[in-house]
Coordinates of C-alpha atoms and ligand atoms in Angstrom, one line a residue:
M31 CA -5.7 -13.3 17.0
K32 CA -4.0 -13.4 13.6
I33 CA -4.6 -10.3 11.6
T34 CA -3.5 -9.9 8.0
V35 CA -3.4 -6.5 6.2
L36 CA -3.1 -5.8 2.5
S37 CA -1.2 -2.5 2.3
G38 CA 0.1 0.2 0.0
G39 CA 2.2 3.0 1.5
V40 CA 0.9 5.9 3.5
G41 CA -2.7 5.0 4.1
G42 CA -2.0 1.4 4.9
A43 CA 1.0 2.3 7.1
R44 CA -1.0 4.8 9.2
F45 CA -3.9 2.3 9.6
T46 CA -1.5 -0.5 10.6
R47 CA 0.2 1.8 13.2
G48 CA -3.2 2.4 14.7
L49 CA -4.1 -1.3 14.6
L50 CA -0.9 -2.1 16.5
A51 CA -1.7 0.6 19.1
L52 CA -5.0 -1.1 19.5
V53 CA -4.1 -4.8 19.6
G54 CA -0.7 -4.6 21.3
T55 CA 1.9 -7.4 20.9
E56 CA -0.1 -10.4 22.0
H57 CA -1.8 -10.5 18.6
Q58 CA 0.1 -11.4 15.4
V59 CA -0.2 -8.9 12.6
T60 CA 1.1 -9.7 9.1
V61 CA 1.3 -7.0 6.4
I62 CA 1.3 -8.0 2.8
A63 CA 2.8 -5.0 0.9
N64 CA 2.4 -3.8 -2.6
T65 CA 5.7 -3.9 -4.5
G66 CA 4.3 -2.8 -7.9
D67 CA 5.7 0.7 -7.3
D68 CA 9.3 -0.7 -7.0
M69 CA 12.0 0.4 -9.4
W70 CA 15.6 0.3 -10.2
L71 CA 17.0 3.8 -10.0
H72 CA 20.7 4.8 -10.0
G73 CA 21.5 1.1 -9.7
V74 CA 19.6 0.5 -6.5
R75 CA 16.3 -1.2 -5.8
V76 CA 13.7 1.2 -4.4
C77 CA 10.6 -0.2 -2.7
P78 CA 8.4 2.8 -1.8
D79 CA 5.6 1.0 0.0
L80 CA 7.7 -1.4 2.0
D81 CA 9.9 1.5 3.1
T82 CA 6.9 3.7 4.1
L83 CA 5.6 0.8 6.2
M84 CA 9.0 0.1 7.8
Y85 CA 9.7 3.8 8.6
T86 CA 6.1 4.5 9.9
L87 CA 5.9 1.4 12.1
G88 CA 9.5 1.8 13.1
G89 CA 9.0 5.4 14.3
A90 CA 11.3 7.0 11.8
V91 CA 8.9 8.4 9.2
H92 CA 8.7 12.0 8.2
E93 CA 5.3 12.5 9.8
E94 CA 4.0 15.5 7.8
Q95 CA 5.1 14.1 4.5
G96 CA 3.9 10.6 5.3
W97 CA 6.8 8.8 3.6
G98 CA 10.6 9.0 3.8
R99 CA 12.8 9.6 6.8
R100 CA 12.5 12.3 9.4
G101 CA 15.5 14.6 9.3
E102 CA 16.3 13.7 5.8
T103 CA 18.8 15.5 3.6
R104 CA 19.3 15.3 -0.2
R105 CA 22.9 16.0 -0.9
V106 CA 23.5 12.8 -3.0
S107 CA 20.3 13.5 -5.1
D108 CA 21.5 17.0 -5.7
E109 CA 24.9 15.8 -6.8
L110 CA 23.4 13.1 -9.1
A111 CA 21.3 15.9 -10.8
G112 CA 24.6 17.4 -11.8
Y113 CA 25.3 14.4 -14.0
D114 CA 21.9 14.6 -15.7
L115 CA 21.4 10.9 -15.0
G116 CA 18.4 8.9 -13.7
W117 CA 15.1 10.6 -12.8
D118 CA 15.8 14.2 -11.6
W119 CA 12.2 14.5 -10.3
F120 CA 12.5 11.5 -8.0
T121 CA 14.5 12.3 -4.8
L122 CA 16.5 9.6 -3.1
G123 CA 17.1 11.1 0.4
D124 CA 20.6 10.4 1.9
L125 CA 19.2 8.3 4.8
D126 CA 16.8 6.5 2.5
L127 CA 19.6 5.8 0.1
A128 CA 21.3 3.7 2.8
T129 CA 18.2 1.5 2.9
H130 CA 18.3 1.1 -0.9
L131 CA 22.0 0.3 -0.8
A132 CA 21.6 -2.3 1.9
R133 CA 18.6 -3.8 0.1
T134 CA 20.5 -3.9 -3.2
E135 CA 23.6 -5.5 -1.6
L136 CA 21.4 -8.3 -0.1
L137 CA 19.6 -8.8 -3.4
R138 CA 22.9 -9.0 -5.2
D139 CA 24.0 -11.7 -2.6
G140 CA 21.1 -13.7 -3.9
L141 CA 18.5 -13.3 -1.2
P142 CA 14.9 -13.0 -2.3
L143 CA 13.1 -9.7 -1.5
S144 CA 11.1 -11.4 1.3
Q145 CA 14.3 -12.3 3.2
V146 CA 15.9 -9.0 2.4
T147 CA 12.8 -7.2 3.8
A148 CA 13.0 -9.3 7.0
R149 CA 16.7 -8.4 7.4
L150 CA 16.0 -4.7 6.9
A151 CA 12.9 -4.8 9.2
A152 CA 14.9 -6.4 12.0
R153 CA 16.5 -3.0 12.5
W154 CA 13.3 -1.1 12.5
R155 CA 11.2 -3.6 14.6
P156 CA 7.9 -2.7 12.9
G157 CA 5.9 -5.0 15.3
V158 CA 4.5 -6.9 12.3
T159 CA 5.6 -9.6 9.9
L160 CA 6.3 -7.5 6.8
L161 CA 5.9 -9.4 3.6
P162 CA 6.3 -8.2 0.0
M163 CA 3.4 -9.5 -2.1
T164 CA 5.9 -11.3 -4.3
D165 CA 9.7 -11.9 -4.6
D166 CA 9.4 -11.4 -8.4
E167 CA 10.1 -8.1 -10.0
V168 CA 6.6 -6.9 -10.8
E169 CA 6.2 -3.2 -11.8
T170 CA 3.0 -1.2 -12.3
H171 CA 3.0 0.6 -15.6
V172 CA 0.5 3.2 -16.7
L173 CA -1.1 3.0 -20.2
L174 CA -1.5 6.6 -21.4
D175 CA -4.2 7.8 -23.7
D176 CA -1.5 8.8 -26.2
G177 CA -0.4 5.1 -26.5
R178 CA 2.8 5.4 -24.3
E179 CA 3.4 3.1 -21.3
I180 CA 5.4 4.6 -18.4
H181 CA 6.4 3.4 -14.9
F182 CA 3.7 4.2 -12.3
E183 CA 6.1 6.4 -10.3
E184 CA 6.8 8.6 -13.3
W185 CA 3.1 9.1 -13.9
W186 CA 2.4 9.7 -10.2
V187 CA 5.4 11.8 -9.0
R188 CA 6.7 13.5 -12.2
H189 CA 3.3 14.2 -13.8
R190 CA 1.2 14.3 -10.6
A191 CA -1.2 11.8 -12.3
T192 CA -2.4 14.5 -14.7
L193 CA -1.5 12.6 -18.0
P194 CA -4.8 11.0 -19.2
A195 CA -4.6 7.3 -18.6
R196 CA -6.7 4.4 -19.7
G197 CA -5.4 1.7 -17.4
F198 CA -2.6 -0.1 -15.6
V199 CA -0.6 -3.2 -16.3
Q200 CA 1.8 -5.1 -14.2
T201 CA 5.0 -6.4 -15.8
N202 CA 5.7 -10.2 -15.4
I203 CA 2.4 -10.6 -13.6
A204 CA 1.4 -13.9 -15.3
T205 CA 4.5 -15.7 -14.0
A206 CA 4.7 -14.0 -10.6
T207 CA 4.1 -16.0 -7.5
P208 CA 3.1 -14.9 -4.0
A209 CA 6.1 -14.5 -1.6
P210 CA 6.5 -17.2 1.0
G211 CA 4.0 -16.7 3.8
V212 CA 1.5 -14.6 1.7
L213 CA -1.1 -17.3 1.0
S214 CA -0.9 -18.8 4.4
A215 CA -1.2 -15.4 6.0
L216 CA -4.6 -15.1 4.2
S217 CA -5.8 -18.7 4.7
D218 CA -4.8 -18.9 8.4
A219 CA -5.9 -15.4 9.4
D220 CA -8.6 -14.8 12.0
V221 CA -9.5 -11.5 10.2
V222 CA -8.2 -9.9 7.0
V223 CA -8.2 -6.1 6.7
V224 CA -8.0 -4.0 3.5
P225 CA -6.9 -0.7 4.9
P226 CA -7.6 2.7 3.3
S227 CA -5.0 2.1 0.6
N228 CA -5.2 2.9 -3.1
P229 CA -7.8 0.4 -4.4
V230 CA -6.2 0.3 -7.9
V231 CA -2.4 0.6 -7.7
S232 CA -1.9 -0.7 -4.2
V233 CA -4.5 -3.2 -3.2
G234 CA -5.4 -3.9 -6.9
T235 CA -1.8 -4.8 -7.6
I236 CA -1.6 -7.3 -4.7
L237 CA -4.9 -8.9 -5.9
A238 CA -3.4 -9.3 -9.4
I239 CA -0.7 -11.7 -8.1
P240 CA -1.9 -15.1 -9.2
G241 CA -3.4 -17.0 -6.2
V242 CA -4.0 -14.0 -3.9
R243 CA -7.6 -13.4 -4.9
D244 CA -8.4 -17.1 -4.6
A245 CA -6.8 -17.2 -1.1
L246 CA -9.0 -14.2 -0.1
T247 CA -12.2 -15.6 -1.5
S248 CA -11.7 -19.0 0.1
T249 CA -10.3 -18.0 3.6
D250 CA -12.6 -18.7 6.6
A251 CA -11.6 -15.3 8.0
P252 CA -13.9 -12.3 7.5
V253 CA -12.5 -9.6 5.2
V254 CA -13.2 -6.0 6.1
G255 CA -12.2 -2.9 4.2
V256 CA -11.9 0.8 5.1
S257 CA -12.7 3.4 2.5
P258 CA -9.8 5.5 1.2
V259 CA -12.4 7.8 -0.4
V260 CA -14.3 10.2 1.9
G261 CA -17.0 12.5 0.6
G262 CA -16.2 11.8 -3.1
A263 CA -12.4 12.4 -2.9
P264 CA -9.3 10.6 -1.8
V265 CA -8.1 11.8 1.6
R266 CA -4.5 12.3 0.4
G267 CA -3.0 11.9 -3.0
M268 CA -4.6 11.3 -6.4
A269 CA -6.3 8.0 -6.1
D270 CA -9.2 9.5 -8.0
A271 CA -7.1 9.6 -11.2
C272 CA -6.4 5.9 -10.8
L273 CA -10.1 5.1 -10.3
T274 CA -11.1 7.3 -13.2
A275 CA -8.6 5.5 -15.4
I276 CA -10.3 2.1 -14.8
G277 CA -13.8 3.6 -15.0
V278 CA -14.7 3.5 -11.3
E279 CA -16.4 6.6 -9.7
T280 CA -14.5 8.2 -6.8
T281 CA -17.1 7.4 -4.1
A282 CA -17.0 5.2 -1.1
L283 CA -19.9 3.2 -2.6
A284 CA -18.3 2.7 -6.0
V285 CA -15.0 1.5 -4.4
A286 CA -16.9 -1.0 -2.3
Q287 CA -18.8 -2.3 -5.4
H288 CA -15.5 -2.4 -7.3
Y289 CA -14.0 -4.7 -4.6
G290 CA -17.3 -6.6 -4.5
R291 CA -18.9 -8.6 -1.7
R292 CA -17.5 -12.1 -1.2
A293 CA -21.0 -13.6 -1.4
D294 CA -21.2 -12.2 -4.9
G295 CA -17.7 -13.2 -6.1
G296 CA -15.8 -10.2 -4.7
I297 CA -13.3 -10.0 -1.9
L298 CA -15.0 -8.2 1.0
D299 CA -17.6 -9.0 3.6
A300 CA -17.7 -5.6 5.3
W301 CA -16.9 -1.9 4.4
L302 CA -16.3 0.9 6.8
V303 CA -16.9 4.4 5.5
D304 CA -16.6 7.9 6.9
E305 CA -19.5 9.5 8.6
V306 CA -20.1 11.8 5.6
D307 CA -20.7 8.7 3.6
A308 CA -23.5 7.3 5.8
P309 CA -25.9 7.0 2.8
A310 CA -23.4 4.6 1.1
A311 CA -23.3 2.4 4.2
A312 CA -27.1 2.3 4.2
V313 CA -27.2 1.3 0.5
L314 CA -24.6 -1.5 1.2
R315 CA -26.5 -2.8 4.2
G316 CA -29.6 -3.0 2.0
V317 CA -27.8 -5.4 -0.3
G318 CA -26.4 -7.7 2.4
W319 CA -23.0 -6.0 3.3
A320 CA -21.9 -5.3 6.9
S321 CA -21.3 -1.6 6.7
R322 CA -21.0 1.4 9.1
A323 CA -20.2 5.1 8.9
V324 CA -17.7 6.4 11.5
P325 CA -15.2 9.3 11.6
A326 CA -12.5 7.8 9.3
L327 CA -9.8 10.5 9.1
M328 CA -6.6 9.2 10.6
T329 CA -5.5 12.5 12.2
D330 CA -3.3 10.8 14.8
V331 CA -2.4 7.4 16.1
P332 CA -5.3 7.1 18.7
T333 CA -7.8 8.0 15.9
A334 CA -6.3 5.4 13.6
A335 CA -6.5 2.9 16.5
R336 CA -10.2 3.7 16.9
I337 CA -10.8 3.2 13.2
A338 CA -9.1 -0.1 13.4
A339 CA -11.3 -1.1 16.3
D340 CA -14.4 -0.1 14.3
A341 CA -13.2 -2.2 11.4
L342 CA -12.7 -5.2 13.5
S343 CA -15.9 -4.9 15.4
L344 CA -17.8 -4.6 12.0
V345 CA -16.9 -8.3 11.5
D346 CA -17.3 -9.2 15.2
R347 CA -13.6 -9.4 16.0
R348 CA -12.5 -7.7 19.3
P349 CA -8.9 -7.7 20.5
Ligands
LIG427 P1 0.5 5.2 -1.1 O1 1.1 3.9 -1.6 O2 1.5 6.0 -0.3 O3 -0.2 5.9 -2.2 O4 -0.5 4.8 0.0 P2 -1.8 3.8 0.1 O5 -2.1 3.1 -1.2 O6 -1.6 3.0 1.3 O7 -2.9 4.9 0.5 C1 -3.3 5.9 -0.3 C2 -4.8 6.1 0.1 O8 -4.9 6.3 1.5 C3 -5.4 7.3 -0.6 O9 -6.3 6.9 -1.5 C4 -6.0 8.1 0.6 O10 -7.2 8.6 0.2 C5 -6.0 7.2 1.7 N1 -5.9 7.8 3.0 C6 -4.9 8.6 3.4 N2 -5.1 9.1 4.7 C7 -6.4 8.6 5.0 C8 -7.2 8.8 6.2 O11 -6.9 9.5 7.1 N3 -8.4 8.2 6.2 C9 -8.9 7.5 5.1 N4 -10.1 6.9 5.2 N5 -8.1 7.3 4.0 C10 -6.9 7.8 4.0
LIG428 CA1 2.5 3.2 -3.3

């Protein structure tokens, strides 16, 4: 079976780790990662979601934090702060910095990000084909109510998503093209999964790459999503601030309606919600969706594997 996942960072990585525990190595998993959070910082290219996926699937992630390396130190970051350069609120861990240095060297040698990612992933053996959504430099910026436009990471990390925002834009989006393998991973898949990732700035950004939405609406594979919103709040992080900024309520039902059902011009066939959101599943079933309520908190790998199994069975796919 060919399974393709559209992923942001922590939510998508934890789901995919469970999916791999479920399906093992005889199935082919491709992860298309959001790169809208990427940035140049201190002269190196930082790709937060690709790295979270690589470290999580490669067994090196800082488990409690959800991102970054286990056993990390921050001596370089502390020294850089002494020069008052860059972003003092964004830590580049010492181990993490080696990843960014390696990536930057390969990019400077002329390799596209997709090939650089494959090179870096060869070390971590994530068990999936890891693809950036695009080789182009596309960055998510936040449009603030006061008229300013800032990088998503500045809004998210420095301001904890508290500055009132009225939307998001992606730089260079009109001319961006999907990375090699992205469109075929959608058209040739046996099932496509939208994991519990941020619907606005993770999955929404991947969908904004010209050609991706069409590939999803036209693929023969069923497309199943797992709600990142449980009981009216995101499970981790501040995805509610992103949803509010684009005028979508923070509920499992509203996020499903925001993605839309493929039969009505949207991108999904099925939507898995947490057991506390059983009424949302009932409403969706009433209007033609496949939907089910199950315990959807990824407390450990076996739980994430069970959620992955529930998602696949909702569209009649069994590993
Ligand atoms: P980011 O790039 O690190 O912000 O990560 P993602 O975009 O992949 O995922 C963030 C989303 O994952 C948030 O909206 C969370 O609500 C969701 N999430 C995190 N842990 C869980 C979980 O255990 N269960 C569910 N259903 N969603 C989760
Ligand atoms: Ca992210």
